[in-house]
Coordinates of C-alpha atoms in Angstrom, one line a residue:
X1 CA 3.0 10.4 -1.2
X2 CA 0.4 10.5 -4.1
X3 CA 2.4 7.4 -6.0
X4 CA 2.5 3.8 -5.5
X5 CA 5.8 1.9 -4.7
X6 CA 7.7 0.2 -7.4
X7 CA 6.0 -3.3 -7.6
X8 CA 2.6 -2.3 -7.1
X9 CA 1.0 -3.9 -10.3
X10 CA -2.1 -2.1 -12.1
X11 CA -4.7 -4.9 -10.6
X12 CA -3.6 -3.9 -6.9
X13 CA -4.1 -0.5 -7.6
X14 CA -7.3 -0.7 -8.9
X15 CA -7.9 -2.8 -5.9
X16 CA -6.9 0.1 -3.6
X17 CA -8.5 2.5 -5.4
X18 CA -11.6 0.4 -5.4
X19 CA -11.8 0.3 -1.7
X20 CA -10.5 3.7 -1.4
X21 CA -7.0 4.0 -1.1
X22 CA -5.7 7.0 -3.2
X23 CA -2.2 7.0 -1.8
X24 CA 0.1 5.2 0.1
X25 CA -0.3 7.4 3.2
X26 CA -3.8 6.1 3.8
X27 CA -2.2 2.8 4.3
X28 CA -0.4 3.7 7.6
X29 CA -2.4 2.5 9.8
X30 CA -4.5 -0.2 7.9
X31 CA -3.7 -3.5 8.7
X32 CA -1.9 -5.6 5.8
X33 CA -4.2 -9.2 6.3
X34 CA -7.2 -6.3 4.9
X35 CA -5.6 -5.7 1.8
X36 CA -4.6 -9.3 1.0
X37 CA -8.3 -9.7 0.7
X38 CA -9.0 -7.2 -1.7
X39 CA -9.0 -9.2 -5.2
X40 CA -6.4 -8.0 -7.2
X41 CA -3.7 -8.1 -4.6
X42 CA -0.6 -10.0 -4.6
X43 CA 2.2 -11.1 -2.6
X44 CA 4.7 -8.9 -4.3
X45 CA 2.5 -5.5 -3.8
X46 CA 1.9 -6.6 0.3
X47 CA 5.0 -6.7 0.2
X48 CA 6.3 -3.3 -1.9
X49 CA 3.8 -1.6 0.4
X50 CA 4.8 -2.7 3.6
X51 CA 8.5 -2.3 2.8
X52 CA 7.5 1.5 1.9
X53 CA 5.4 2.3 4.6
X54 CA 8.4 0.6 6.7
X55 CA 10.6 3.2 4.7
X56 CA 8.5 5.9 5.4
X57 CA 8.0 5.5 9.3
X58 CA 11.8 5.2 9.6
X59 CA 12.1 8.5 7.8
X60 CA 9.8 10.5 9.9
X61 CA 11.7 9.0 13.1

């Protein structure tokens, strides 16, 4: 997955890609508390993100 869920504002991604994140994949096994604390990160993407990755792992099972 190269693009970022549906609710994942511009300032989160440049948060992401700031620390390094270039797609959503990279995320799997990152915990969520470390991206709250990148600036630029809201409730809303934590959330979008975590309900994809959710989506994803359920997909693969």
């Amino acid at each position: 997955m190269s693009e970022w869920p549906k609710g994942v504002a511009n300032p989160a991604i440049r948060a992401l890609q700031a620390a390094g994140y270039t797609q959503l994949k990279q995320l799997e096994n990152v915990d969520l508390s470390t991206l709250a604390h990148l600036h630029g990160m809201g409730p809303k993407a934590l959330a979008a993100i975590e309900a994809a990755l959710k989506e994803g792992r359920e997909a693969r099972e």
